[in-house]
Coordinates of C-alpha atoms in Angstrom, one line a residue:
Chain A
M1 CA 22.9 -57.2 -6.8
A2 CA 21.7 -53.7 -7.6
L3 CA 21.7 -54.4 -11.3
R4 CA 18.9 -57.0 -11.1
G5 CA 16.1 -56.1 -13.5
R6 CA 17.8 -52.9 -14.7
D7 CA 17.9 -51.5 -18.3
I8 CA 21.4 -50.7 -19.6
V9 CA 20.7 -48.1 -22.3
S10 CA 23.5 -45.6 -21.7
I11 CA 26.8 -45.8 -19.9
R12 CA 25.3 -43.0 -17.8
D13 CA 23.0 -45.6 -16.3
L14 CA 26.0 -47.1 -14.4
S15 CA 27.9 -45.6 -11.6
T16 CA 31.7 -46.1 -11.3
E17 CA 31.0 -48.5 -8.4
E18 CA 28.6 -50.5 -10.5
I19 CA 31.1 -50.6 -13.4
T20 CA 33.9 -51.8 -11.0
E21 CA 31.6 -54.5 -9.7
I22 CA 30.8 -55.7 -13.2
L23 CA 34.5 -55.8 -14.1
D24 CA 35.3 -57.8 -11.0
H25 CA 32.5 -60.1 -11.7
A26 CA 33.7 -60.4 -15.4
R27 CA 37.1 -61.5 -14.2
S28 CA 35.6 -64.4 -12.3
M29 CA 33.8 -65.3 -15.5
I30 CA 36.9 -65.7 -17.7
P31 CA 37.4 -69.5 -17.1
V32 CA 33.7 -70.0 -18.0
A33 CA 34.1 -67.9 -21.1
E34 CA 37.1 -70.0 -22.0
G35 CA 35.1 -73.2 -21.5
K36 CA 37.4 -74.3 -18.6
K37 CA 34.6 -74.1 -16.0
S38 CA 30.8 -74.4 -16.3
S39 CA 28.0 -72.3 -15.0
S40 CA 24.3 -72.5 -14.9
A41 CA 23.7 -68.9 -14.0
L42 CA 21.2 -68.4 -16.8
E43 CA 19.6 -71.8 -16.8
G44 CA 16.0 -71.6 -17.8
K45 CA 16.4 -68.0 -19.1
V46 CA 15.6 -66.8 -22.6
V47 CA 17.4 -63.8 -24.0
A48 CA 16.2 -62.1 -27.2
T49 CA 19.0 -60.7 -29.3
A50 CA 17.4 -58.4 -31.8
F51 CA 19.9 -56.9 -34.2
F52 CA 18.5 -54.6 -36.8
E53 CA 22.0 -53.6 -38.0
P54 CA 24.9 -55.8 -39.1
S55 CA 27.0 -57.2 -36.2
T56 CA 29.5 -60.0 -35.8
R57 CA 31.3 -59.6 -32.4
T58 CA 28.5 -58.0 -30.4
R59 CA 25.8 -60.5 -31.3
L60 CA 27.9 -63.6 -31.2
S61 CA 29.6 -62.6 -27.9
F62 CA 26.2 -61.9 -26.3
E63 CA 24.9 -65.3 -27.6
A64 CA 28.1 -67.1 -26.5
A65 CA 27.7 -65.5 -23.1
V66 CA 24.0 -66.7 -22.8
Q67 CA 24.9 -70.2 -23.9
R68 CA 28.0 -70.6 -21.7
L69 CA 25.7 -69.7 -18.8
G70 CA 23.1 -72.3 -19.7
G71 CA 20.5 -69.9 -21.2
R72 CA 18.9 -69.8 -24.6
C73 CA 18.7 -67.1 -27.3
L74 CA 15.9 -65.9 -29.6
T75 CA 17.6 -64.2 -32.4
I76 CA 16.6 -61.6 -35.0
A77 CA 19.6 -61.0 -37.2
D78 CA 17.9 -59.9 -40.3
I79 CA 15.2 -57.2 -40.3
G80 CA 14.0 -58.7 -43.7
V81 CA 12.5 -61.7 -42.0
T82 CA 10.5 -59.7 -39.4
S83 CA 7.1 -57.9 -39.5
M84 CA 9.0 -54.6 -39.4
R85 CA 9.4 -55.2 -43.1
K86 CA 5.6 -55.0 -43.2
G87 CA 5.7 -51.7 -41.3
E88 CA 5.4 -52.9 -37.7
S89 CA 6.8 -50.3 -35.3
L90 CA 9.8 -51.0 -33.2
Y91 CA 7.6 -50.3 -30.2
D92 CA 5.2 -53.2 -31.1
T93 CA 8.1 -55.5 -32.0
V94 CA 9.7 -54.9 -28.5
R95 CA 6.4 -55.4 -26.7
M96 CA 6.1 -58.8 -28.4
L97 CA 9.7 -59.7 -27.7
S98 CA 9.4 -58.8 -24.0
S99 CA 6.5 -61.3 -23.7
Y100 CA 8.7 -64.1 -25.2
S101 CA 11.9 -63.5 -23.3
D102 CA 13.5 -62.6 -20.0
A103 CA 15.7 -59.8 -21.4
I104 CA 16.2 -58.1 -24.7
V105 CA 19.6 -57.2 -26.3
L106 CA 18.9 -54.6 -29.0
R107 CA 20.9 -53.1 -31.8
H108 CA 19.2 -50.5 -34.0
P109 CA 20.3 -47.9 -36.6
N110 CA 18.3 -45.1 -35.0
E111 CA 19.6 -43.1 -32.0
G112 CA 17.3 -43.5 -29.0
A113 CA 15.9 -46.9 -30.1
A114 CA 17.2 -48.6 -26.9
R115 CA 15.4 -46.0 -24.7
L116 CA 12.2 -46.5 -26.6
A117 CA 12.6 -50.3 -26.2
A118 CA 13.2 -49.9 -22.5
D119 CA 10.0 -47.9 -22.2
A120 CA 8.1 -50.5 -24.3
S121 CA 9.4 -53.6 -22.5
D122 CA 8.6 -54.8 -19.1
R123 CA 11.8 -56.9 -19.3
P124 CA 15.3 -55.5 -19.0
V125 CA 16.7 -54.0 -22.2
I126 CA 20.5 -53.9 -23.0
N127 CA 21.6 -51.5 -25.7
A128 CA 23.9 -53.2 -28.1
G129 CA 24.3 -50.0 -30.1
D130 CA 21.8 -47.3 -31.2
G131 CA 22.9 -45.4 -34.3
S132 CA 25.8 -43.1 -33.4
N133 CA 24.6 -42.6 -29.8
Q134 CA 25.7 -45.2 -27.3
H135 CA 27.2 -48.7 -27.0
P136 CA 27.6 -49.2 -23.2
T137 CA 28.6 -52.8 -23.1
Q138 CA 31.4 -52.1 -25.6
A139 CA 32.6 -49.4 -23.2
L140 CA 32.6 -52.0 -20.4
L141 CA 34.8 -54.4 -22.2
D142 CA 37.1 -51.6 -23.4
L143 CA 37.5 -50.6 -19.7
M144 CA 38.2 -54.2 -18.8
A145 CA 40.9 -54.5 -21.5
M146 CA 42.6 -51.4 -20.0
H147 CA 42.1 -52.5 -16.4
E148 CA 43.5 -55.9 -17.1
T149 CA 46.7 -54.3 -18.4
F150 CA 47.2 -51.4 -16.0
G151 CA 45.3 -52.5 -12.9
T152 CA 43.6 -49.2 -12.8
L153 CA 41.7 -46.7 -14.9
A154 CA 42.4 -43.6 -12.9
G155 CA 45.2 -41.4 -14.4
L156 CA 45.5 -43.4 -17.6
K157 CA 46.2 -41.2 -20.7
V158 CA 44.0 -42.5 -23.4
V159 CA 44.1 -41.3 -27.1
L160 CA 40.8 -41.5 -28.8
L161 CA 41.6 -41.7 -32.6
G162 CA 39.3 -41.4 -35.6
D163 CA 35.6 -40.9 -35.9
L164 CA 34.7 -39.2 -32.7
K165 CA 31.6 -37.7 -34.2
Y166 CA 29.6 -40.8 -35.2
G167 CA 31.5 -43.4 -33.2
R168 CA 29.1 -44.7 -30.6
T169 CA 31.7 -46.8 -28.8
V170 CA 33.8 -43.7 -28.3
H171 CA 30.8 -41.7 -26.9
S172 CA 30.2 -44.3 -24.2
L173 CA 33.8 -45.0 -23.5
A174 CA 34.7 -41.3 -23.1
I175 CA 32.0 -40.7 -20.5
A176 CA 33.2 -43.7 -18.5
L177 CA 36.8 -42.7 -18.7
A178 CA 36.0 -39.2 -17.6
Q179 CA 34.1 -40.7 -14.6
F180 CA 37.2 -42.7 -13.7
G181 CA 39.5 -39.8 -13.9
S182 CA 41.4 -40.8 -17.1
E183 CA 43.0 -38.2 -19.3
L184 CA 41.6 -37.9 -22.8
V185 CA 43.6 -36.9 -25.9
L186 CA 41.3 -36.4 -28.9
S187 CA 42.8 -37.1 -32.3
A188 CA 40.3 -36.7 -35.1
P189 CA 39.9 -35.1 -38.5
R190 CA 38.2 -31.8 -38.0
A191 CA 35.0 -33.1 -39.7
L192 CA 34.8 -36.0 -37.2
A193 CA 35.4 -34.1 -34.0
L194 CA 33.6 -35.1 -30.8
P195 CA 30.1 -33.4 -30.6
E196 CA 30.3 -30.2 -28.6
D197 CA 27.6 -31.1 -26.2
L198 CA 29.4 -34.4 -25.3
R199 CA 32.7 -32.6 -24.9
G200 CA 30.9 -30.2 -22.5
E201 CA 29.5 -33.1 -20.6
L202 CA 33.0 -34.6 -20.2
E203 CA 34.4 -31.3 -19.0
S204 CA 31.6 -31.0 -16.5
L205 CA 32.7 -34.5 -15.2
G206 CA 36.1 -33.0 -14.6
A207 CA 37.9 -34.7 -17.5
K208 CA 41.2 -33.4 -18.6
I209 CA 40.9 -33.2 -22.4
S210 CA 43.3 -32.1 -25.0
D211 CA 43.3 -32.2 -28.8
E212 CA 46.2 -33.5 -30.9
P213 CA 45.5 -34.2 -34.5
E214 CA 49.1 -35.3 -35.2
L215 CA 49.1 -39.0 -34.3
R216 CA 52.7 -39.5 -33.5
R217 CA 52.6 -36.6 -31.0
A218 CA 49.3 -37.9 -29.6
V219 CA 50.7 -41.4 -28.8
R220 CA 54.0 -40.2 -27.3
D221 CA 53.1 -40.4 -23.6
A222 CA 49.9 -42.3 -24.0
D223 CA 49.0 -45.5 -22.2
V224 CA 46.1 -46.5 -24.5
L225 CA 45.5 -45.8 -28.2
Y226 CA 41.9 -46.4 -28.9
V227 CA 41.3 -46.5 -32.7
T228 CA 37.9 -46.4 -34.4
R229 CA 36.8 -47.1 -37.9
I230 CA 35.3 -44.3 -40.0
Q231 CA 31.8 -45.7 -40.3
K232 CA 30.6 -45.1 -43.9
E233 CA 27.1 -46.1 -43.0
R234 CA 26.6 -43.1 -40.6
F235 CA 27.5 -40.4 -43.0
P236 CA 24.6 -38.4 -44.4
D237 CA 26.3 -38.1 -47.8
E238 CA 29.0 -39.9 -49.7
G239 CA 31.1 -36.7 -50.3
E240 CA 31.5 -36.1 -46.6
Y241 CA 32.7 -39.7 -46.2
R242 CA 35.2 -39.4 -49.0
S243 CA 36.7 -36.3 -47.6
V244 CA 37.8 -38.1 -44.5
A245 CA 38.2 -41.7 -45.6
G246 CA 41.7 -43.0 -45.1
S247 CA 42.8 -39.9 -43.2
Y248 CA 44.6 -41.8 -40.5
R249 CA 46.4 -45.2 -40.2
V250 CA 48.2 -46.8 -37.4
D251 CA 51.3 -48.8 -38.4
A252 CA 54.3 -50.0 -36.5
S253 CA 56.3 -46.8 -37.3
V254 CA 53.6 -44.7 -35.6
L255 CA 54.2 -46.7 -32.4
D256 CA 58.0 -46.4 -32.6
G257 CA 58.0 -43.4 -30.2
A258 CA 55.4 -44.8 -27.9
K259 CA 55.8 -46.1 -24.3
P260 CA 56.6 -49.9 -24.3
Q261 CA 53.5 -50.7 -22.3
L262 CA 51.1 -48.7 -24.6
I263 CA 48.2 -50.9 -25.8
V264 CA 46.3 -50.4 -29.0
L265 CA 42.5 -51.1 -28.8
H266 CA 39.9 -51.2 -31.5
P267 CA 36.2 -52.2 -31.2
L268 CA 36.6 -53.9 -34.6
P269 CA 35.9 -54.5 -37.4
R270 CA 38.9 -52.6 -38.8
A271 CA 38.9 -51.2 -42.3
G272 CA 42.5 -50.2 -42.9
E273 CA 43.0 -48.0 -39.8
V274 CA 45.3 -50.5 -38.1
D275 CA 47.9 -52.1 -40.3
P276 CA 48.1 -55.9 -39.7
E277 CA 51.8 -55.4 -38.9
V278 CA 50.7 -53.9 -35.6
D279 CA 49.3 -57.4 -34.7
R280 CA 52.8 -58.6 -34.4
T281 CA 53.9 -55.9 -31.9
P282 CA 53.4 -56.2 -28.1
H283 CA 51.1 -53.2 -28.4
A284 CA 48.3 -55.1 -30.1
A285 CA 45.5 -55.8 -27.6
Y286 CA 42.4 -55.7 -29.8
F287 CA 41.9 -59.4 -30.1
R288 CA 42.2 -59.9 -26.4
Q289 CA 39.7 -57.0 -26.1
A290 CA 37.3 -58.8 -28.5
F291 CA 37.5 -62.0 -26.3
L292 CA 36.7 -60.0 -23.1
A293 CA 33.3 -59.2 -24.7
V294 CA 32.2 -62.7 -23.6
P295 CA 33.0 -62.5 -19.8
V296 CA 31.9 -58.9 -19.6
R297 CA 28.5 -59.7 -21.2
M298 CA 28.2 -62.9 -19.0
A299 CA 28.7 -60.7 -15.9
L300 CA 26.2 -58.2 -17.0
L301 CA 23.5 -60.7 -18.0
S302 CA 23.9 -62.8 -14.9
S303 CA 23.6 -59.7 -12.7
I304 CA 20.6 -58.3 -14.5
L305 CA 18.9 -61.7 -14.6
A306 CA 20.0 -62.8 -11.1
P307 CA 17.3 -64.7 -9.2
T308 CA 15.4 -62.8 -6.5
R309 CA 16.4 -63.8 -2.9
G310 CA 14.9 -67.2 -2.2
G311 CA 13.8 -67.5 -5.8
Chain B
M1 CA -3.4 12.4 -16.5
V2 CA -5.4 10.7 -19.2
R3 CA -4.8 7.0 -19.4
E4 CA -4.8 5.7 -22.9
L5 CA -6.5 2.3 -23.3
R6 CA -4.2 0.4 -25.6
I7 CA -5.8 -3.1 -25.3
T8 CA -9.4 -3.6 -24.5
P9 CA -10.2 -5.8 -21.5
I10 CA -11.6 -9.3 -22.2
R11 CA -14.5 -11.0 -20.5
N12 CA -13.2 -14.6 -20.7
G13 CA -9.9 -15.8 -21.8
T14 CA -6.2 -15.8 -21.0
V15 CA -3.6 -13.0 -20.7
I16 CA 0.0 -13.9 -21.2
D17 CA 2.1 -11.1 -19.7
H18 CA 5.8 -10.5 -19.2
I19 CA 6.7 -12.2 -22.4
A20 CA 10.3 -11.6 -23.3
N21 CA 10.5 -8.6 -25.6
G22 CA 9.9 -9.6 -29.2
L23 CA 8.6 -13.1 -28.7
A24 CA 4.8 -12.4 -28.8
L25 CA 4.4 -13.7 -32.3
D26 CA 6.2 -16.9 -31.3
V27 CA 3.8 -17.2 -28.3
L28 CA 0.9 -16.8 -30.8
R29 CA 2.4 -19.6 -32.8
I30 CA 2.4 -21.9 -29.7
I31 CA -1.1 -20.9 -28.8
G32 CA -2.3 -21.8 -32.3
V33 CA -4.6 -18.9 -33.1
R34 CA -6.0 -20.8 -36.1
D35 CA -7.8 -23.1 -33.6
L36 CA -9.6 -20.2 -32.0
D37 CA -13.3 -19.5 -32.0
K38 CA -14.0 -17.2 -35.0
D39 CA -15.6 -14.6 -32.7
S40 CA -12.6 -14.4 -30.4
T41 CA -10.4 -11.4 -30.3
V42 CA -6.6 -11.7 -30.0
S43 CA -4.7 -8.6 -28.8
I44 CA -1.0 -8.2 -29.0
A45 CA 1.1 -5.5 -27.4
L46 CA 4.7 -5.3 -28.5
H47 CA 7.6 -3.5 -26.7
V48 CA 5.7 -2.4 -23.6
R49 CA 7.6 -0.8 -20.7
S50 CA 7.9 -3.2 -17.8
G51 CA 9.1 -2.5 -14.3
K52 CA 10.0 -6.2 -13.9
I53 CA 11.9 -7.1 -17.1
G54 CA 12.5 -3.7 -18.8
W55 CA 10.5 -4.3 -22.0
K56 CA 7.9 -6.9 -22.6
D57 CA 5.2 -8.2 -24.9
I58 CA 1.7 -9.1 -23.9
V59 CA -0.9 -11.4 -25.6
K60 CA -4.6 -11.5 -24.7
V61 CA -6.7 -14.3 -26.2
E62 CA -10.4 -14.3 -25.8
N63 CA -12.4 -17.5 -24.9
M64 CA -9.4 -19.7 -24.6
E65 CA -7.6 -21.3 -21.7
L66 CA -4.2 -22.9 -22.4
S67 CA -3.4 -26.5 -22.1
P68 CA -0.5 -27.5 -19.8
R69 CA 1.5 -28.5 -22.9
K70 CA 1.1 -25.0 -24.4
V71 CA 2.1 -23.4 -21.0
N72 CA 5.2 -25.6 -21.0
A73 CA 6.1 -24.4 -24.5
I74 CA 5.7 -20.8 -23.5
A75 CA 7.9 -21.5 -20.4
L76 CA 10.6 -22.8 -22.8
I77 CA 10.9 -19.6 -24.9
S78 CA 10.0 -17.1 -22.2
P79 CA 10.5 -18.3 -18.6
S80 CA 9.5 -14.8 -17.3
A81 CA 6.0 -15.0 -18.7
T82 CA 2.9 -15.0 -16.4
I83 CA -0.5 -16.4 -17.2
S84 CA -3.8 -15.0 -16.0
I85 CA -7.1 -16.7 -16.5
I86 CA -10.0 -14.3 -16.9
R87 CA -13.6 -15.2 -16.2
D88 CA -16.3 -12.6 -16.2
H89 CA -13.7 -9.8 -16.4
Q90 CA -12.1 -11.0 -13.1
V91 CA -8.6 -12.5 -12.8
R92 CA -9.5 -16.0 -11.4
E93 CA -6.0 -17.4 -11.5
K94 CA -2.6 -15.9 -12.0
R95 CA 0.7 -17.8 -12.1
A96 CA 4.2 -17.7 -13.5
V97 CA 4.9 -20.3 -16.1
D98 CA 6.9 -23.1 -14.6
L99 CA 9.1 -25.5 -16.6
P100 CA 8.7 -29.1 -15.5
E101 CA 11.6 -31.6 -15.3
H102 CA 10.4 -33.2 -18.5
V103 CA 8.9 -31.5 -21.6
T104 CA 6.8 -33.9 -23.5
G105 CA 5.3 -33.4 -27.0
V106 CA 6.3 -29.8 -27.2
V107 CA 9.6 -29.9 -29.1
R108 CA 10.7 -32.1 -32.0
C109 CA 14.2 -33.6 -31.7
P110 CA 16.5 -31.8 -34.2
N111 CA 18.3 -35.2 -34.9
I112 CA 16.5 -36.6 -37.9
N113 CA 17.9 -40.0 -37.1
C114 CA 16.4 -40.0 -33.6
I115 CA 13.8 -42.7 -33.0
S116 CA 11.3 -40.1 -32.0
N117 CA 11.3 -38.9 -35.6
Q118 CA 10.6 -42.3 -37.2
G119 CA 6.8 -42.5 -36.9
E120 CA 6.9 -44.7 -33.7
P121 CA 3.8 -44.4 -31.4
I122 CA 5.6 -42.1 -28.9
E123 CA 5.8 -38.4 -28.1
S124 CA 9.0 -36.4 -28.1
D125 CA 10.4 -36.3 -24.6
F126 CA 13.1 -33.9 -23.3
R127 CA 14.8 -33.6 -19.9
V128 CA 15.5 -30.1 -18.7
V129 CA 19.2 -30.1 -18.0
R130 CA 19.6 -26.4 -17.4
R131 CA 16.9 -23.7 -16.6
R132 CA 18.6 -20.3 -17.3
P133 CA 19.2 -20.4 -20.2
V134 CA 17.1 -23.4 -20.9
V135 CA 18.9 -26.5 -22.3
L136 CA 17.0 -29.6 -23.1
R137 CA 18.3 -33.1 -23.7
C138 CA 16.4 -35.6 -25.8
A139 CA 15.4 -38.5 -23.5
Y140 CA 15.8 -40.9 -26.5
C141 CA 19.0 -39.9 -28.4
D142 CA 20.6 -37.5 -25.8
R143 CA 20.9 -34.7 -28.3
Q144 CA 20.9 -31.3 -26.6
V145 CA 18.6 -28.5 -27.8
T146 CA 18.7 -24.8 -27.1
D147 CA 17.1 -23.5 -30.3
F148 CA 13.5 -24.4 -29.4
L149 CA 11.7 -22.0 -31.7
R150 CA 12.9 -23.9 -34.8
H151 CA 11.8 -27.2 -33.4
L152 CA 8.4 -26.6 -31.8
A153 CA 6.2 -29.6 -32.5

């Protein structure tokens, strides 16, 4: 497969054909992710999961993916127990990790950390989130959740709600949706609008983009409502955070006027943006979305670490 | 007609001509005149009539040839500039500045949270995504930069 040995730093690293191939592969991995079938696709492989920022779903789903495929993980889940606490550079840390493992999954609070890691490592690097920049594997599983429901990505009307400025999942997802010809409706407080240069990039990809700050109007004809958390940890000052905290909330009444087949997605964790009462509506798809993280990451890892022909 | 000599010729050094009007002092900043030989003369001509670009600035620096990195930095702020290398009063080499596809170590990323600003053992690295006007994109954090003067390394 063309992905063998590749770094996945940005969603821009993948063509629509490659994304489609990963999603097809991921569908075939669902029984393995559910424990109904077994696979030894990563037998003998060691994957380093280096997380320098808190994570629940991303790290655990990567580790579940590796272990379901017969591989093993080396895990850094706390920067405090590494030599980075002693001042070791990320560059040196990654050089060392690349000599201990077959691939590195990295999450880091600084934008561009995954690109640096890819330069430093002679093993493939997968970006599991770099600051507010990119989270390409989250975008893949978001796309899978949409594709599983609608059977296509082209022509879907997707509302992106919330923190479009700092939300890395939205940045990756918006680029992919633009490439697939989806229509984007941006619904964000003014202070959390999509960065101008990214909006320009989406427009250059031919995306149809509109702004609708009023949530009920935004969801009226939508197929997907993608909700994000306002990420307190990304704000340069507390005052800016307080000015937008709690400025939107999706509850059952917001969805009253929506199409019956509308799905609500959220990369999770949620912090009040989606009322638990939405869980009991047919629109809630975020827990299924969270599960799809495992088959998607299985497909990606097994493609990147696929054996060479005859090897 | 009496020709007035406004800038004296140099024996050895570099002439940067066709600098966009008003940017000569920024070119001097890039050259780093503080690093010059103390006996070197630096001549600056501001707002000179030019058949090619209307009005231009010129900088002549004695006893200095520019590194490729400095040439790239000049190309960023003034793509119209030309560089002539003078040896023994003769122009030995003359070329237009040319922006490469990647600009390394010339501009700092304006994103303070970018990994290239965290003391890692790397140089800043930008891809040129547009040439006229120049737009750069940080190879690490993807931030676009158009205001280079404020962010020269």
